Coordinates of C-alpha atoms in Angstrom, one line a residue:
M242 CA 48.3 -22.9 30.1
L243 CA 45.6 -21.9 32.5
D244 CA 43.1 -24.4 30.9
Y245 CA 45.7 -27.1 31.3
L246 CA 46.2 -26.4 35.0
I247 CA 42.5 -26.3 35.5
K248 CA 42.2 -29.7 33.8
L249 CA 44.9 -31.1 36.0
S250 CA 43.2 -29.7 39.1
V251 CA 39.9 -31.2 38.1
M252 CA 41.5 -34.6 37.4
S253 CA 43.1 -34.6 40.9
G254 CA 39.8 -33.8 42.6
G255 CA 41.0 -30.2 43.4
L256 CA 44.0 -31.4 45.4
L257 CA 46.6 -29.8 43.2
P258 CA 45.7 -26.2 44.3
L259 CA 45.7 -27.4 47.9
M260 CA 49.2 -28.9 47.4
A261 CA 50.3 -25.6 45.9
L262 CA 49.1 -23.7 49.0
L263 CA 50.9 -26.3 51.2
L264 CA 54.1 -25.6 49.2
L265 CA 53.7 -21.8 49.7
I266 CA 53.2 -22.2 53.4
A267 CA 56.3 -24.4 53.7
L268 CA 58.4 -21.9 51.6
A269 CA 57.3 -19.1 53.9
V270 CA 58.4 -21.1 57.0
I271 CA 61.7 -22.0 55.3
I272 CA 62.5 -18.4 54.5
E273 CA 61.7 -17.1 58.0
R274 CA 63.6 -19.9 59.7
L275 CA 66.6 -19.4 57.4
Y276 CA 66.8 -15.7 58.4
F277 CA 66.2 -16.5 62.1
F278 CA 68.9 -19.2 62.4
N279 CA 71.4 -17.3 60.4
W280 CA 71.1 -14.5 62.9
V281 CA 71.1 -16.8 66.0
I282 CA 74.1 -18.9 65.0
R283 CA 76.2 -15.8 64.1
A284 CA 75.2 -14.2 67.4
G285 CA 76.2 -17.3 69.3
L286 CA 79.6 -17.5 67.6
A287 CA 80.3 -13.9 68.4
M288 CA 79.2 -14.4 72.1
E289 CA 81.5 -17.4 72.4
Y290 CA 84.4 -15.3 71.1
A291 CA 83.5 -12.3 73.4
V292 CA 83.1 -14.4 76.6
Q293 CA 86.3 -16.3 75.8
K294 CA 88.2 -13.0 76.1
V295 CA 86.6 -12.0 79.4
R296 CA 88.8 -12.2 82.5
Y297 CA 87.7 -14.7 85.2
G298 CA 85.6 -13.0 87.9
D299 CA 84.9 -10.0 85.6
R300 CA 81.1 -9.8 86.0
K301 CA 81.1 -6.3 84.4
S302 CA 82.4 -7.5 81.1
L303 CA 80.0 -10.5 81.1
Q304 CA 77.1 -8.1 81.7
Q305 CA 78.4 -6.0 78.7
V306 CA 78.3 -9.1 76.5
A307 CA 74.8 -10.0 77.7
D308 CA 73.5 -6.5 77.1
H309 CA 75.1 -6.2 73.7
Y310 CA 73.4 -9.5 72.4
A311 CA 70.2 -9.0 74.3
G312 CA 67.4 -10.7 72.3
A313 CA 69.5 -13.6 71.1
P314 CA 68.4 -16.9 72.7
Q315 CA 72.0 -17.5 73.9
A316 CA 72.0 -14.2 75.8
V317 CA 69.7 -15.6 78.5
V318 CA 72.6 -17.9 79.6
L319 CA 74.7 -14.9 80.7
S320 CA 71.8 -12.9 82.1
V321 CA 70.5 -15.8 84.3
A322 CA 74.0 -16.6 85.5
L323 CA 74.7 -13.0 86.4
N324 CA 71.3 -12.7 88.2
S325 CA 71.4 -16.0 89.9
R326 CA 71.8 -16.0 93.6
G327 CA 73.2 -19.5 93.7
E328 CA 76.3 -19.5 95.9
T329 CA 77.7 -22.6 94.2
A330 CA 78.3 -23.6 90.6
E331 CA 75.9 -26.5 90.8
V332 CA 73.0 -24.2 91.8
M333 CA 73.8 -21.8 89.1
D334 CA 74.0 -24.6 86.6
R335 CA 70.4 -25.7 87.4
H336 CA 69.2 -22.1 87.0
I337 CA 70.8 -21.8 83.6
E338 CA 69.5 -25.2 82.5
E339 CA 65.9 -24.0 83.3
S340 CA 66.4 -20.9 81.2
M341 CA 67.7 -23.0 78.3
L342 CA 64.7 -25.2 78.3
W343 CA 62.5 -22.1 78.1
Q344 CA 64.3 -21.1 74.9
L345 CA 63.8 -24.4 73.1
P346 CA 60.2 -23.7 71.9
K347 CA 61.5 -20.5 70.2
L348 CA 64.1 -22.5 68.3
D349 CA 61.6 -25.2 67.4
R350 CA 58.8 -22.8 66.4
M351 CA 56.9 -23.7 63.2
L352 CA 59.1 -26.7 62.4
W353 CA 56.1 -28.9 62.9
I354 CA 54.6 -27.3 59.7
L355 CA 57.6 -28.7 57.7
D356 CA 57.3 -32.0 59.5
T357 CA 53.6 -32.2 58.6
T358 CA 54.3 -31.2 55.0
V359 CA 56.9 -34.0 54.5
T360 CA 54.2 -36.5 55.5
L361 CA 51.1 -34.9 54.0
A362 CA 52.3 -33.8 50.6
P363 CA 53.0 -37.3 49.2
L364 CA 49.7 -38.6 50.7
L365 CA 47.8 -35.8 49.0
G366 CA 49.6 -36.5 45.7
L367 CA 48.7 -40.2 46.0
F368 CA 45.1 -39.4 46.8
G369 CA 44.9 -37.0 43.8
T370 CA 46.4 -39.7 41.5
I371 CA 43.8 -42.3 42.7
I372 CA 41.0 -39.8 42.0
G373 CA 42.5 -39.2 38.5
M374 CA 42.9 -42.9 37.8
I375 CA 39.2 -43.5 38.7
E376 CA 38.1 -40.9 36.3
T377 CA 40.4 -42.3 33.7
F378 CA 39.0 -45.8 34.0
D379 CA 35.5 -44.3 33.7
V380 CA 36.6 -42.9 30.3
L381 CA 37.9 -46.4 29.4
G382 CA 34.3 -47.7 29.1
D383 CA 33.1 -45.0 26.9
S384 CA 36.2 -44.5 24.6
K385 CA 37.9 -46.8 22.2
D386 CA 40.9 -44.5 21.9
P387 CA 43.9 -45.9 24.0
N388 CA 45.6 -42.5 23.9
A389 CA 42.7 -41.0 25.9
V390 CA 43.3 -43.6 28.7
T391 CA 47.1 -43.4 28.8
G392 CA 47.0 -39.6 28.6
G393 CA 44.6 -39.5 31.5
I394 CA 46.9 -41.8 33.5
G395 CA 49.9 -39.5 32.8
H396 CA 48.0 -36.5 33.9
A397 CA 46.9 -38.2 37.1
L398 CA 50.4 -39.2 38.0
I399 CA 51.4 -35.5 38.0
A400 CA 49.7 -35.2 41.5
T401 CA 52.0 -37.9 42.9
G402 CA 55.1 -36.3 41.3
G403 CA 54.1 -32.9 42.8
G404 CA 53.6 -34.3 46.2
L405 CA 57.0 -36.1 46.2
L406 CA 58.7 -32.9 45.0
I407 CA 57.2 -30.9 47.8
A408 CA 58.3 -33.5 50.3
I409 CA 61.8 -33.7 49.0
I410 CA 62.3 -29.9 49.2
T411 CA 60.8 -29.8 52.7
V412 CA 62.7 -32.7 54.2
V413 CA 66.0 -31.2 53.2
F414 CA 65.3 -27.9 55.0
L415 CA 63.7 -29.8 58.0
N416 CA 66.9 -31.7 58.6
Y417 CA 68.9 -28.5 58.1
F418 CA 66.9 -26.7 60.7
S419 CA 67.0 -29.6 63.1
K420 CA 70.8 -29.4 62.9
R421 CA 70.6 -25.6 63.6
V422 CA 68.5 -26.3 66.7
R423 CA 71.1 -28.7 68.0
L424 CA 74.0 -26.3 67.2
T425 CA 72.2 -23.5 69.1
M426 CA 71.7 -25.7 72.1
H427 CA 75.4 -26.7 71.9
Q428 CA 76.3 -23.0 71.9
M429 CA 74.2 -22.5 75.0
E430 CA 75.9 -25.5 76.7
L431 CA 79.3 -24.1 75.9
L432 CA 78.4 -20.6 77.1
K433 CA 76.9 -22.1 80.3
T434 CA 80.2 -23.8 81.0
M435 CA 82.3 -20.7 80.1
V436 CA 80.2 -18.3 82.3
I437 CA 80.1 -20.7 85.3
N438 CA 83.9 -21.1 85.1
R439 CA 84.4 -17.3 85.0
I440 CA 82.2 -16.8 88.0
H441 CA 83.2 -19.8 90.0
G442 CA 86.5 -20.7 88.3
G443 CA 88.9 -19.5 90.9
G444 CA 90.6 -16.9 88.9
V445 CA 92.2 -18.8 86.0
T446 CA 93.2 -16.4 83.2
P447 CA 92.0 -16.9 79.6
S448 CA 95.6 -17.5 78.4
E449 CA 96.0 -20.3 80.8
A450 CA 92.7 -21.9 79.8
Y451 CA 93.1 -21.6 76.1
G452 CA 96.9 -21.4 75.5
A453 CA 98.9 -18.6 74.0
Q454 CA 96.6 -18.0 71.0
A455 CA 92.9 -17.5 71.6
A456 CA 90.6 -19.2 69.1
T457 CA 88.6 -17.1 66.6
P458 CA 85.0 -17.7 65.6
E459 CA 84.1 -19.2 62.2
N460 CA 82.4 -15.9 61.3
P461 CA 83.3 -12.4 62.3
P462 CA 81.5 -11.0 65.4
I463 CA 78.3 -9.1 64.6
G464 CA 78.7 -5.4 65.2
S465 CA 81.2 -4.0 67.7
Q466 CA 82.3 -6.2 70.5
P467 CA 82.0 -5.3 74.2
Q468 CA 85.4 -4.3 75.5
A469 CA 86.7 -6.9 78.0
T470 CA 89.8 -6.1 80.0
L471 CA 92.6 -8.6 79.7
S472 CA 95.4 -8.7 82.2

């Protein structure tokens, strides 16, 4: 088996090991981002649920939510809103928007590696196939056995197949993570609106804003929720 892999690597000009390394790097990024976004989205859903239950004008409960989920990207929305000295909702909105833009690089971190892999892997596979085909046609002049030629072509095409497989795996997760980034930004936008309304909303109660039954998150809140006083 090892001899066969070495033979394929030689026929591809040494590009197959490079493609294997590229796949390992992409898988490492995928695993890290899966864990990260699972935590971020769940924290955002729990924050939406907690803030929804906070009474309008109750800064203490908002601060409890911000402290409880400190570290989550969405928590900066509450922290900046509570620390903002803006006397109007418009000024506070601008302060929160600035903090949200600072969080975007954290969400988009290392996704460029997956984007590069989607483009680079098929090109490396094609390049490795071309090298293998050149070596195969060199054999054609010295051998009268057609099997030697067709077998060499088949081995050379393995590089193209490997590159396409890496690209297919990577593009699926790249699109998934892009969706997660948009969902996280949507959660921030929703939390921004909710917290501005609770600070500058004029005292509307949650029951009046959402009806008799409050909505529940898609996933249960993480850990214990900050206790918000409803009246």
